[in-house]
GROMACS .gro file of C-alpha atoms in nm:
model
  506
    1MET     CA    1  -0.005   0.007  -0.014
    2ALA     CA    2   0.301   0.267   0.094
    3ALA     CA    3   0.495   0.190  -0.253
    4GLU     CA    4   0.172   0.353  -0.427
    5PRO     CA    5   0.173   0.705  -0.252
    6ARG     CA    6   0.552   0.701  -0.305
    7THR     CA    7   0.583   0.639  -0.685
    8MET     CA    8   0.264   0.883  -0.693
    9MET     CA    9   0.505   1.155  -0.534
   10GLN     CA   10   0.791   1.027  -0.763
   11SER     CA   11   0.595   1.131  -1.071
   12GLN     CA   12   0.425   1.420  -0.884
   13GLN     CA   13   0.776   1.576  -0.826
   14SER     CA   14   0.877   1.565  -1.195
   15TRP     CA   15   0.513   1.739  -1.280
   16THR     CA   16   0.619   2.014  -1.024
   17ASP     CA   17   0.963   2.049  -1.146
   18ASP     CA   18   0.809   2.193  -1.506
   19VAL     CA   19   0.588   2.475  -1.308
   20PRO     CA   20   0.766   2.786  -1.404
   21LEU     CA   21   0.918   3.047  -1.067
   22CYS     CA   22   0.740   3.340  -1.029
   23GLN     CA   23   0.993   3.623  -1.136
   24MET     CA   24   0.778   3.890  -0.943
   25CYS     CA   25   0.945   3.737  -0.634
   26GLY     CA   26   1.301   3.710  -0.400
   27VAL     CA   27   1.344   3.475  -0.096
   28GLY     CA   28   1.632   3.516   0.164
   29ALA     CA   29   1.712   3.259   0.404
   30ALA     CA   30   1.940   3.194   0.682
   31PRO     CA   31   2.066   2.828   0.916
   32ASN     CA   32   1.979   2.779   1.234
   33PHE     CA   33   2.275   2.876   1.424
   34VAL     CA   34   2.362   2.882   1.844
   35TYR     CA   35   2.648   3.091   1.988
   36SER     CA   36   2.904   3.042   2.168
   37PRO     CA   37   2.999   3.260   2.528
   38ASP     CA   38   3.302   3.438   2.249
   39GLY     CA   39   2.969   3.487   2.004
   40LYS     CA   40   3.091   3.278   1.726
   41GLY     CA   41   2.887   2.908   1.754
   42SER     CA   42   2.800   2.739   1.450
   43GLN     CA   43   2.480   2.588   1.295
   44SER     CA   44   2.343   2.285   1.466
   45ARG     CA   45   2.157   2.105   1.200
   46PRO     CA   46   2.072   2.095   0.862
   47ILE     CA   47   1.795   2.345   0.743
   48GLU     CA   48   1.474   2.261   0.810
   49ASP     CA   49   1.267   2.565   0.592
   50ARG     CA   50   1.139   2.516   0.267
   51HIS     CA   51   0.934   2.743   0.039
   52LEU     CA   52   0.727   2.781  -0.284
   53ARG     CA   53   0.705   3.068  -0.533
   54LEU     CA   54   0.533   2.963  -0.890
   55ARG     CA   55   0.370   3.067  -1.135
   56GLY     CA   56   0.082   2.886  -1.285
   57GLU     CA   57  -0.181   2.901  -1.578
   58ASP     CA   58  -0.476   3.175  -1.628
   59GLY     CA   59  -0.293   3.431  -1.410
   60CYS     CA   60  -0.259   3.203  -1.070
   61PHE     CA   61   0.051   3.234  -0.857
   62LEU     CA   62   0.104   3.045  -0.558
   63TYR     CA   63   0.351   3.104  -0.247
   64GLY     CA   64   0.452   2.912   0.067
   65VAL     CA   65   0.681   2.887   0.352
   66PHE     CA   66   0.723   2.574   0.534
   67ASN     CA   67   0.867   2.542   0.843
   68GLY     CA   68   0.994   2.209   0.927
   69TYR     CA   69   1.079   2.071   1.270
   70ASP     CA   70   1.283   1.685   1.347
   71GLY     CA   71   1.355   1.668   0.982
   72SER     CA   72   1.296   1.849   0.643
   73LYS     CA   73   1.082   1.537   0.521
   74VAL     CA   74   0.739   1.676   0.581
   75ALA     CA   75   0.850   2.025   0.450
   76ASP     CA   76   0.955   1.881   0.153
   77PHE     CA   77   0.669   1.640   0.113
   78ALA     CA   78   0.411   1.950   0.163
   79ALA     CA   79   0.558   2.189  -0.079
   80GLN     CA   80   0.588   1.905  -0.352
   81CYS     CA   81   0.235   1.770  -0.296
   82LEU     CA   82   0.051   2.132  -0.249
   83THR     CA   83   0.223   2.198  -0.574
   84ALA     CA   84   0.043   1.919  -0.755
   85GLU     CA   85  -0.294   1.938  -0.582
   86LEU     CA   86  -0.339   2.319  -0.677
   87LEU     CA   87  -0.104   2.436  -0.966
   88LEU     CA   88  -0.208   2.109  -1.233
   89GLY     CA   89  -0.531   2.248  -1.355
   90GLN     CA   90  -0.763   2.253  -1.024
   91LEU     CA   91  -0.768   2.643  -1.027
   92ASN     CA   92  -0.898   2.880  -1.293
   93SER     CA   93  -1.026   3.238  -1.362
   94SER     CA   94  -1.400   3.121  -1.307
   95HIS     CA   95  -1.381   3.034  -0.982
   96SER     CA   96  -1.564   3.182  -0.716
   97ASP     CA   97  -1.406   3.266  -0.347
   98ASN     CA   98  -1.583   2.977  -0.200
   99ASP     CA   99  -1.439   2.764  -0.478
  100VAL     CA  100  -1.088   2.885  -0.419
  101ARG     CA  101  -1.121   2.845  -0.007
  102ARG     CA  102  -1.289   2.461  -0.095
  103ILE     CA  103  -0.992   2.360  -0.300
  104LEU     CA  104  -0.705   2.528  -0.067
  105ILE     CA  105  -0.851   2.328   0.212
  106GLN     CA  106  -0.883   2.026   0.025
  107ALA     CA  107  -0.557   2.044  -0.082
  108PHE     CA  108  -0.405   2.057   0.284
  109ASP     CA  109  -0.594   1.778   0.374
  110VAL     CA  110  -0.488   1.558   0.065
  111VAL     CA  111  -0.144   1.680   0.150
  112GLU     CA  112  -0.203   1.534   0.507
  113LYS     CA  113  -0.345   1.208   0.444
  114SER     CA  114  -0.058   1.121   0.160
  115TYR     CA  115   0.213   1.203   0.383
  116PHE     CA  116   0.106   0.940   0.681
  117ASN     CA  117   0.039   0.671   0.367
  118THR     CA  118   0.408   0.741   0.280
  119ILE     CA  119   0.487   0.621   0.650
  120ASP     CA  120   0.253   0.361   0.677
  121ASP     CA  121   0.463   0.069   0.630
  122ALA     CA  122   0.730   0.219   0.878
  123LEU     CA  123   0.502   0.266   1.182
  124ALA     CA  124   0.355  -0.081   1.141
  125LYS     CA  125   0.714  -0.203   1.172
  126LYS     CA  126   0.777   0.012   1.441
  127ALA     CA  127   0.448  -0.128   1.635
  128HIS     CA  128   0.560  -0.453   1.588
  129LEU     CA  129   0.903  -0.443   1.679
  130SER     CA  130   0.782  -0.195   2.007
  131ASN     CA  131   0.513  -0.512   2.078
  132TYR     CA  132   0.867  -0.741   2.049
  133LEU     CA  133   1.002  -0.575   2.343
  134MET     CA  134   0.701  -0.537   2.567
  135PRO     CA  135   0.775  -0.857   2.791
  136HIS     CA  136   1.094  -0.743   2.874
  137ASN     CA  137   1.145  -0.593   3.246
  138GLU     CA  138   1.186  -0.215   3.149
  139LYS     CA  139   1.437  -0.205   3.506
  140VAL     CA  140   1.652  -0.468   3.331
  141SER     CA  141   1.986  -0.239   3.237
  142PHE     CA  142   2.060  -0.221   2.844
  143HIS     CA  143   2.335  -0.379   2.878
  144HIS     CA  144   2.160  -0.716   2.969
  145PHE     CA  145   1.930  -0.723   2.684
  146SER     CA  146   2.037  -1.003   2.442
  147PRO     CA  147   2.213  -0.914   2.110
  148GLN     CA  148   1.915  -0.978   1.919
  149SER     CA  149   1.686  -0.709   2.155
  150GLN     CA  150   1.999  -0.457   2.088
  151LYS     CA  151   1.923  -0.467   1.712
  152VAL     CA  152   1.566  -0.431   1.742
  153GLN     CA  153   1.610  -0.150   2.010
  154GLU     CA  154   1.883   0.033   1.706
  155ARG     CA  155   1.608  -0.070   1.406
  156LEU     CA  156   1.354   0.141   1.640
  157LYS     CA  157   1.568   0.450   1.622
  158GLU     CA  158   1.601   0.412   1.257
  159LEU     CA  159   1.211   0.428   1.229
  160GLU     CA  160   1.146   0.646   1.473
  161GLN     CA  161   1.364   0.890   1.253
  162GLU     CA  162   1.182   0.789   0.910
  163VAL     CA  163   0.841   0.848   1.052
  164SER     CA  164   0.922   1.125   1.311
  165GLY     CA  165   0.916   1.533   1.207
  166GLY     CA  166   0.594   1.785   1.111
  167ALA     CA  167   0.609   2.107   0.972
  168THR     CA  168   0.353   2.444   0.958
  169ALA     CA  169   0.283   2.606   0.662
  170VAL     CA  170   0.173   2.927   0.524
  171VAL     CA  171   0.048   2.953   0.183
  172ALA     CA  172  -0.021   3.290  -0.063
  173LEU     CA  173  -0.264   3.267  -0.356
  174ILE     CA  174  -0.316   3.482  -0.623
  175LEU     CA  175  -0.582   3.450  -0.845
  176ASN     CA  176  -0.736   3.722  -1.079
  177ASN     CA  177  -0.578   3.981  -0.878
  178LYS     CA  178  -0.703   3.862  -0.546
  179LEU     CA  179  -0.533   3.737  -0.254
  180TYR     CA  180  -0.597   3.429  -0.082
  181VAL     CA  181  -0.403   3.317   0.207
  182ALA     CA  182  -0.367   2.932   0.387
  183ASN     CA  183  -0.189   2.927   0.721
  184VAL     CA  184  -0.132   2.595   0.922
  185GLY     CA  185   0.123   2.713   1.262
  186THR     CA  186   0.292   2.968   1.330
  187ASN     CA  187   0.437   3.111   0.992
  188ARG     CA  188   0.328   3.448   0.944
  189VAL     CA  189   0.189   3.704   0.610
  190LEU     CA  190   0.198   4.066   0.599
  191LEU     CA  191   0.043   4.275   0.335
  192CYS     CA  192   0.182   4.627   0.276
  193LYS     CA  193   0.041   4.882   0.089
  194SER     CA  194   0.209   5.201  -0.013
  195SER     CA  195  -0.018   5.492  -0.050
  196SER     CA  196   0.041   5.820  -0.215
  197ASP     CA  197   0.156   6.063   0.087
  198GLY     CA  198   0.448   5.786   0.148
  199GLN     CA  199   0.302   5.583   0.404
  200ASN     CA  200   0.300   5.227   0.436
  201GLN     CA  201  -0.012   5.026   0.580
  202VAL     CA  202   0.097   4.688   0.731
  203LEU     CA  203  -0.168   4.445   0.764
  204GLN     CA  204  -0.094   4.067   0.918
  205ILE     CA  205  -0.341   3.817   0.764
  206GLY     CA  206  -0.439   3.578   1.052
  207ARG     CA  207  -0.278   3.500   1.361
  208PRO     CA  208  -0.024   3.181   1.441
  209HIS     CA  209  -0.228   2.861   1.547
  210SER     CA  210  -0.017   2.878   1.896
  211THR     CA  211  -0.065   2.790   2.274
  212ASP     CA  212  -0.135   3.164   2.352
  213ASN     CA  213  -0.420   3.204   2.049
  214GLU     CA  214  -0.752   3.263   2.255
  215ASP     CA  215  -0.964   3.090   1.950
  216GLU     CA  216  -0.726   2.791   1.939
  217LEU     CA  217  -0.759   2.708   2.306
  218GLN     CA  218  -1.164   2.776   2.277
  219ARG     CA  219  -1.131   2.504   2.001
  220LEU     CA  220  -0.917   2.254   2.207
  221ALA     CA  221  -1.140   2.339   2.514
  222ALA     CA  222  -1.439   2.222   2.314
  223LEU     CA  223  -1.254   1.898   2.260
  224GLY     CA  224  -1.239   1.844   2.617
  225VAL     CA  225  -0.857   1.931   2.654
  226ASP     CA  226  -0.727   2.144   2.957
  227ALA     CA  227  -0.683   2.512   2.793
  228ALA     CA  228  -0.540   2.665   3.071
  229ARG     CA  229  -0.240   2.350   3.102
  230ILE     CA  230  -0.194   2.414   2.754
  231ARG     CA  231  -0.165   2.804   2.802
  232GLN     CA  232   0.082   2.734   3.105
  233ALA     CA  233   0.277   2.489   2.941
  234GLY     CA  234   0.366   2.665   2.617
  235GLN     CA  235   0.393   2.395   2.409
  236ILE     CA  236   0.274   2.070   2.317
  237THR     CA  237   0.512   1.805   2.237
  238GLY     CA  238   0.817   2.068   2.203
  239GLN     CA  239   0.596   2.282   1.951
  240THR     CA  240   0.411   2.604   2.008
  241SER     CA  241   0.186   2.545   1.734
  242THR     CA  242  -0.186   2.370   1.745
  243ARG     CA  243  -0.186   2.317   1.392
  244ARG     CA  244   0.058   2.116   1.206
  245LEU     CA  245   0.151   1.932   0.900
  246GLY     CA  246   0.265   1.512   1.002
  247ASP     CA  247   0.385   1.462   1.356
  248TYR     CA  248   0.239   1.165   1.390
  249LYS     CA  249   0.264   1.167   1.733
  250VAL     CA  250   0.004   1.401   1.809
  251LYS     CA  251  -0.200   1.300   1.546
  252ILE     CA  252  -0.198   0.896   1.591
  253ASN     CA  253  -0.116   0.898   1.977
  254TYR     CA  254  -0.228   1.194   2.096
  255ASN     CA  255  -0.470   0.983   2.386
  256GLU     CA  256  -0.114   0.874   2.543
  257ILE     CA  257  -0.013   1.257   2.558
  258ASP     CA  258  -0.072   1.396   2.885
  259LEU     CA  259  -0.175   1.753   2.801
  260LEU     CA  260  -0.367   1.612   2.519
  261SER     CA  261  -0.500   1.272   2.702
  262ALA     CA  262  -0.833   1.432   2.747
  263ALA     CA  263  -0.960   1.501   2.399
  264LYS     CA  264  -1.230   1.368   2.215
  265ALA     CA  265  -1.161   1.368   1.892
  266LYS     CA  266  -0.796   1.483   1.716
  267PRO     CA  267  -0.713   1.805   1.903
  268ILE     CA  268  -0.387   1.897   1.672
  269ILE     CA  269  -0.488   1.947   1.295
  270ALA     CA  270  -0.384   1.993   0.976
  271GLU     CA  271  -0.717   2.187   0.839
  272PRO     CA  272  -0.615   2.510   0.715
  273GLU     CA  273  -0.744   2.870   0.839
  274ILE     CA  274  -0.839   3.062   0.517
  275HIS     CA  275  -0.830   3.438   0.473
  276GLY     CA  276  -0.953   3.625   0.161
  277SER     CA  277  -1.019   3.726  -0.109
  278HIS     CA  278  -0.789   4.045  -0.016
  279PRO     CA  279  -0.851   4.273  -0.379
  280LEU     CA  280  -0.519   4.365  -0.511
  281ASP     CA  281  -0.632   4.597  -0.788
  282GLY     CA  282  -0.511   4.952  -0.773
  283VAL     CA  283  -0.240   4.831  -0.491
  284THR     CA  284   0.079   4.950  -0.480
  285GLY     CA  285   0.305   4.709  -0.228
  286PHE     CA  286   0.437   4.402  -0.135
  287LEU     CA  287   0.356   4.015   0.056
  288LEU     CA  288   0.590   3.914   0.290
  289LEU     CA  289   0.585   3.531   0.377
  290MET     CA  290   0.792   3.490   0.666
  291SER     CA  291   0.882   3.154   0.855
  292GLU     CA  292   0.874   3.157   1.244
  293GLY     CA  293   1.219   3.176   1.290
  294LEU     CA  294   1.261   3.491   1.134
  295ILE     CA  295   1.006   3.641   1.358
  296ASN     CA  296   1.133   3.493   1.670
  297ALA     CA  297   1.452   3.588   1.586
  298LEU     CA  298   1.375   3.979   1.563
  299GLU     CA  299   1.122   3.917   1.872
  300SER     CA  300   1.392   3.792   2.052
  301ALA     CA  301   1.641   4.126   2.007
  302HIS     CA  302   1.413   4.371   2.012
  303GLY     CA  303   1.059   4.260   2.187
  304PRO     CA  304   0.740   4.168   2.024
  305GLU     CA  305   0.567   4.529   1.984
  306GLN     CA  306   0.710   4.650   1.642
  307VAL     CA  307   0.820   4.339   1.481
  308ASN     CA  308   0.601   4.351   1.165
  309GLN     CA  309   0.681   4.752   1.150
  310GLU     CA  310   1.068   4.654   1.146
  311ILE     CA  311   1.026   4.400   0.915
  312VAL     CA  312   0.852   4.624   0.655
  313ALA     CA  313   1.088   4.907   0.722
  314MET     CA  314   1.393   4.708   0.614
  315VAL     CA  315   1.195   4.542   0.298
  316ALA     CA  316   1.126   4.894   0.177
  317ALA     CA  317   1.471   5.026   0.258
  318GLU     CA  318   1.610   4.740   0.071
  319LEU     CA  319   1.359   4.759  -0.213
  320ALA     CA  320   1.480   5.173  -0.266
  321GLN     CA  321   1.811   5.062  -0.273
  322GLN     CA  322   1.850   4.766  -0.489
  323THR     CA  323   1.681   4.615  -0.827
  324ASN     CA  324   1.696   4.234  -0.755
  325LEU     CA  325   1.441   4.104  -0.533
  326GLU     CA  326   1.665   3.821  -0.437
  327ALA     CA  327   1.910   4.025  -0.290
  328VAL     CA  328   1.683   4.261  -0.113
  329ALA     CA  329   1.522   3.934   0.061
  330GLN     CA  330   1.868   3.822   0.161
  331SER     CA  331   1.991   4.161   0.260
  332VAL     CA  332   1.715   4.157   0.514
  333VAL     CA  333   1.721   3.800   0.653
  334ASP     CA  334   2.098   3.903   0.708
  335ARG     CA  335   2.020   4.194   0.865
  336VAL     CA  336   1.771   4.071   1.115
  337LYS     CA  337   2.050   3.753   1.163
  338ARG     CA  338   2.284   4.061   1.257
  339LEU     CA  339   2.066   4.243   1.493
  340HIS     CA  340   2.020   3.933   1.663
  341HIS     CA  341   2.381   3.829   1.717
  342ASP     CA  342   2.472   4.194   1.834
  343VAL     CA  343   2.220   4.181   2.095
  344PHE     CA  344   2.362   3.834   2.248
  345VAL     CA  345   2.731   3.977   2.244
  346SER     CA  346   2.621   4.316   2.393
  347GLY     CA  347   2.543   4.142   2.713
  348ARG     CA  348   2.247   4.389   2.739
  349GLN     CA  349   1.907   4.271   2.886
  350ARG     CA  350   1.755   4.082   2.601
  351ALA     CA  351   2.088   3.940   2.532
  352THR     CA  352   1.978   3.614   2.735
  353TYR     CA  353   1.696   3.550   2.449
  354CYS     CA  354   1.951   3.584   2.177
  355SER     CA  355   2.164   3.257   2.241
  356ARG     CA  356   2.016   3.090   1.939
  357HIS     CA  357   1.813   3.121   1.672
  358GLU     CA  358   1.598   2.876   1.438
  359ASP     CA  359   1.589   2.870   1.007
  360MET     CA  360   1.504   3.180   0.881
  361THR     CA  361   1.290   3.250   0.571
  362LEU     CA  362   1.169   3.547   0.396
  363LEU     CA  363   0.984   3.550   0.083
  364ILE     CA  364   0.906   3.919  -0.095
  365ARG     CA  365   0.632   3.934  -0.352
  366THR     CA  366   0.599   4.278  -0.491
  367ILE     CA  367   0.251   4.425  -0.614
  368ASN     CA  368   0.319   4.691  -0.851
  369TYR     CA  369   0.574   4.834  -0.643
  370PRO     CA  370   0.851   5.025  -0.832
  371LEU     CA  371   1.224   4.901  -0.751
  372ALA     CA  372   1.524   5.127  -0.722
  373ASP     CA  373   1.610   5.304  -1.020
  374SER     CA  374   1.840   5.061  -1.207
  375ALA     CA  375   2.033   5.341  -1.418
  376LEU     CA  376   2.174   5.408  -1.043
  377THR     CA  377   2.543   5.278  -0.921
  378PRO     CA  378   2.560   5.119  -0.615
  379THR     CA  379   2.724   5.401  -0.480
  380GLN     CA  380   2.430   5.642  -0.576
  381GLY     CA  381   2.178   5.388  -0.427
  382GLY     CA  382   2.296   5.455  -0.055
  383ARG     CA  383   2.444   5.125  -0.035
  384ILE     CA  384   2.691   4.982   0.214
  385TYR     CA  385   3.056   4.912   0.188
  386PRO     CA  386   3.210   4.732   0.473
  387VAL     CA  387   3.604   4.789   0.425
  388SER     CA  388   3.847   4.571   0.640
  389VAL     CA  389   4.139   4.775   0.809
  390PRO     CA  390   4.397   4.662   1.060
  391TYR     CA  391   4.340   4.750   1.390
  392SER     CA  392   4.566   4.732   1.724
  393ASN     CA  393   4.497   4.873   2.061
  394SER     CA  394   4.800   4.921   2.324
  395GLN     CA  395   4.682   4.652   2.548
  396SER     CA  396   4.744   4.363   2.311
  397THR     CA  397   5.061   4.300   2.045
  398SER     CA  398   4.798   4.090   1.858
  399LYS     CA  399   4.669   4.255   1.507
  400THR     CA  400   4.306   4.174   1.418
  401SER     CA  401   4.056   4.354   1.189
  402VAL     CA  402   3.771   4.574   1.236
  403THR     CA  403   3.516   4.654   0.983
  404LEU     CA  404   3.387   5.026   0.903
  405SER     CA  405   3.029   5.063   0.721
  406LEU     CA  406   3.094   5.315   0.517
  407VAL     CA  407   2.767   5.471   0.394
  408MET     CA  408   2.724   5.660   0.080
  409PRO     CA  409   2.468   5.920   0.038
  410SER     CA  410   2.201   5.869  -0.145
  411GLN     CA  411   2.131   6.111  -0.460
  412SER     CA  412   1.760   6.016  -0.472
  413THR     CA  413   1.460   6.071  -0.249
  414LEU     CA  414   1.281   5.768  -0.167
  415THR     CA  415   0.948   5.654  -0.305
  416ASN     CA  416   0.792   5.538  -0.062
  417GLY     CA  417   0.832   5.817   0.231
  418THR     CA  418   1.074   5.997   0.457
  419ASN     CA  419   1.424   5.893   0.557
  420THR     CA  420   1.275   5.710   0.888
  421ALA     CA  421   1.359   5.377   1.047
  422SER     CA  422   1.199   5.187   1.305
  423THR     CA  423   1.298   5.235   1.654
  424LEU     CA  424   1.552   4.998   1.779
  425GLU     CA  425   1.558   4.876   2.137
  426GLU     CA  426   1.860   5.025   2.339
  427ASN     CA  427   1.968   5.161   2.008
  428THR     CA  428   2.146   4.854   1.900
  429PRO     CA  429   2.402   4.957   1.613
  430THR     CA  430   2.332   4.757   1.320
  431PRO     CA  431   2.543   4.755   0.963
  432GLY     CA  432   2.261   4.953   0.809
  433SER     CA  433   2.193   5.202   1.059
  434GLN     CA  434   2.155   5.459   0.826
  435SER     CA  435   1.972   5.315   0.545
  436PRO     CA  436   1.639   5.462   0.471
  437SER     CA  437   1.325   5.314   0.547
  438ALA     CA  438   0.945   5.403   0.458
  439THR     CA  439   0.706   5.567   0.733
  440LEU     CA  440   0.489   5.287   0.848
  441GLN     CA  441   0.135   5.317   0.952
  442SER     CA  442  -0.070   5.014   1.121
  443THR     CA  443  -0.391   4.991   1.267
  444ASN     CA  444  -0.263   5.022   1.637
  445THR     CA  445   0.078   5.208   1.622
  446GLN     CA  446   0.252   5.465   1.384
  447THR     CA  447   0.613   5.472   1.409
  448HIS     CA  448   0.796   5.829   1.278
  449SER     CA  449   1.143   5.763   1.469
  450SER     CA  450   1.515   5.787   1.284
  451SER     CA  451   1.834   5.605   1.359
  452SER     CA  452   2.131   5.807   1.387
  453SER     CA  453   2.464   5.706   1.293
  454SER     CA  454   2.700   5.626   1.533
  455GLY     CA  455   3.049   5.828   1.615
  456ASP     CA  456   3.099   6.154   1.533
  457GLY     CA  457   3.164   6.062   1.153
  458SER     CA  458   3.494   6.221   1.128
  459LEU     CA  459   3.646   5.975   0.895
  460PHE     CA  460   3.342   6.085   0.667
  461ARG     CA  461   3.360   6.307   0.395
  462GLN     CA  462   3.051   6.501   0.284
  463ARG     CA  463   2.961   6.434  -0.087
  464GLY     CA  464   2.770   6.691  -0.294
  465SER     CA  465   2.504   6.627  -0.522
  466GLN     CA  466   2.726   6.675  -0.801
  467ALA     CA  467   2.949   6.359  -0.901
  468VAL     CA  468   3.283   6.449  -0.831
  469GLN     CA  469   3.531   6.556  -1.104
  470PRO     CA  470   3.892   6.410  -1.124
  471ASP     CA  471   4.181   6.615  -1.063
  472GLU     CA  472   4.473   6.682  -1.340
  473THR     CA  473   4.641   6.333  -1.212
  474GLY     CA  474   4.342   6.192  -1.285
  475ARG     CA  475   4.231   6.118  -0.932
  476VAL     CA  476   3.933   6.187  -0.742
  477PRO     CA  477   3.896   6.305  -0.369
  478PRO     CA  478   3.825   6.011  -0.157
  479TYR     CA  479   3.507   5.987   0.058
  480VAL     CA  480   3.694   5.853   0.376
  481ASP     CA  481   4.014   6.052   0.482
  482PHE     CA  482   4.230   5.796   0.685
  483THR     CA  483   4.514   6.028   0.760
  484GLN     CA  484   4.452   6.027   1.110
  485PHE     CA  485   4.435   5.657   1.110
  486TYR     CA  486   4.801   5.616   0.972
  487ARG     CA  487   4.932   5.851   1.207
  488LEU     CA  488   4.773   5.668   1.498
  489TRP     CA  489   4.886   5.335   1.333
  490GLY     CA  490   5.216   5.466   1.308
  491ALA     CA  491   5.281   5.584   1.649
  492ASP     CA  492   5.124   5.278   1.793
  493ASN     CA  493   5.313   5.028   1.615
  494ASN     CA  494   5.717   5.064   1.632
  495ASP     CA  495   5.768   4.793   1.406
  496GLY     CA  496   5.966   4.986   1.108
  497GLN     CA  497   5.655   5.149   0.948
  498SER     CA  498   5.633   5.490   1.096
  499SER     CA  499   5.314   5.712   0.990
  500GLN     CA  500   5.547   5.847   0.719
  501GLY     CA  501   5.682   5.545   0.615
  502GLY     CA  502   5.456   5.288   0.363
  503LEU     CA  503   5.188   5.275   0.515
  504GLY     CA  504   4.901   5.452   0.370
  505PRO     CA  505   4.846   5.642   0.004
  506GLN     CA  506   5.155   5.712  -0.133
   0.00000   0.00000   0.00000
């Protein structure tokens, strides 16, 4: 029985490979990371996030972000199966809103059932081997087991790895220039609409299905589960989500889980919550799909209050400076990663929340949104150029390297508003703290603060609005004056090179 679904998915995989990618979309990602006390650290496991950005027929577009856990199997399967269930002729422009919602719910149901079909054999073998070990005394030491029992234990571990794991998913579908969002779990969707006066209205579509979602707690309470215990625990089998794909432990054996044992029916479900349609006619802005890891990293660093506004501000700033959506998305992810790291190494109040972060994924889909002027050079676009220079202090003879972020002044005003940026908690310095961002407006809050550059700027020379002309030698004045640096370097290092010697421009 299980061979048939596997064969089906192999054929589906070849079908979905032919679906074209959407060119109005960019994706940025960063793997999970655990910091060591010195701030370096390492990746703890392979990346488990997955995404979709596909263009179907009849003006249909499909985007998705999948946050896998305990492996990427479910996220991989869901991305393939959802594509096959939605973009192989199932949707067309004649469908009503109700038709689209029904098809989306049906697609998630097929993903869930098909995945469990693929692991049926492994689950049956696991149950059989577990029964084989039941007669043994659980108090007997592992070393007293027979060689055959040890082999059974090893095989059980292999089977457990094969069947474990799950994923949360958020999917955005655009059909007939209308947006539909299907969500299962704790990822997030933001729709940013730009107005003619340069303000960005930020709309979060839906709430995460988590242990602090009152609607979800009421749903669980109706099934007989103690919602107060769920809220207090904050997690169910290690995850905050109350809706998931896969995860056989909470789907098949939920009666054996203490928090869920009183449930009269399956409490953790894969049914998506559908939002929309949201008309996109006349809308100028962008759509953001984010994995839980990206949101949690920024919340850990700055608190949850302004996370949506900060993300939108970062995206708007990068869109005003870059012409490549892939680079825009990656720049924002890298910025969040740097913010998170800087708070950890700072030792300040929120550092204890930032000892690690999970996989981070950001998908950006523009909607009639003007990108930066492609005729501008990177310098004219206000990009950040890191410059490594040698550094030594008087208390150490070792030389290391420091990085100066040189922010070149932009020659053009932003399409999306004034040069403002989201307030950063405790004025955390970041590599892009001088980058412009859009004025933000949401239902509850409004951000009109501006970040200032650190230091007195003595290294930087102001650049006029006109391009600097070469002198009689064919050179142009530098944007950064390192004269004082070279003098101090020579005075600090008696190694044969003085401030008048070979170091520095000749």
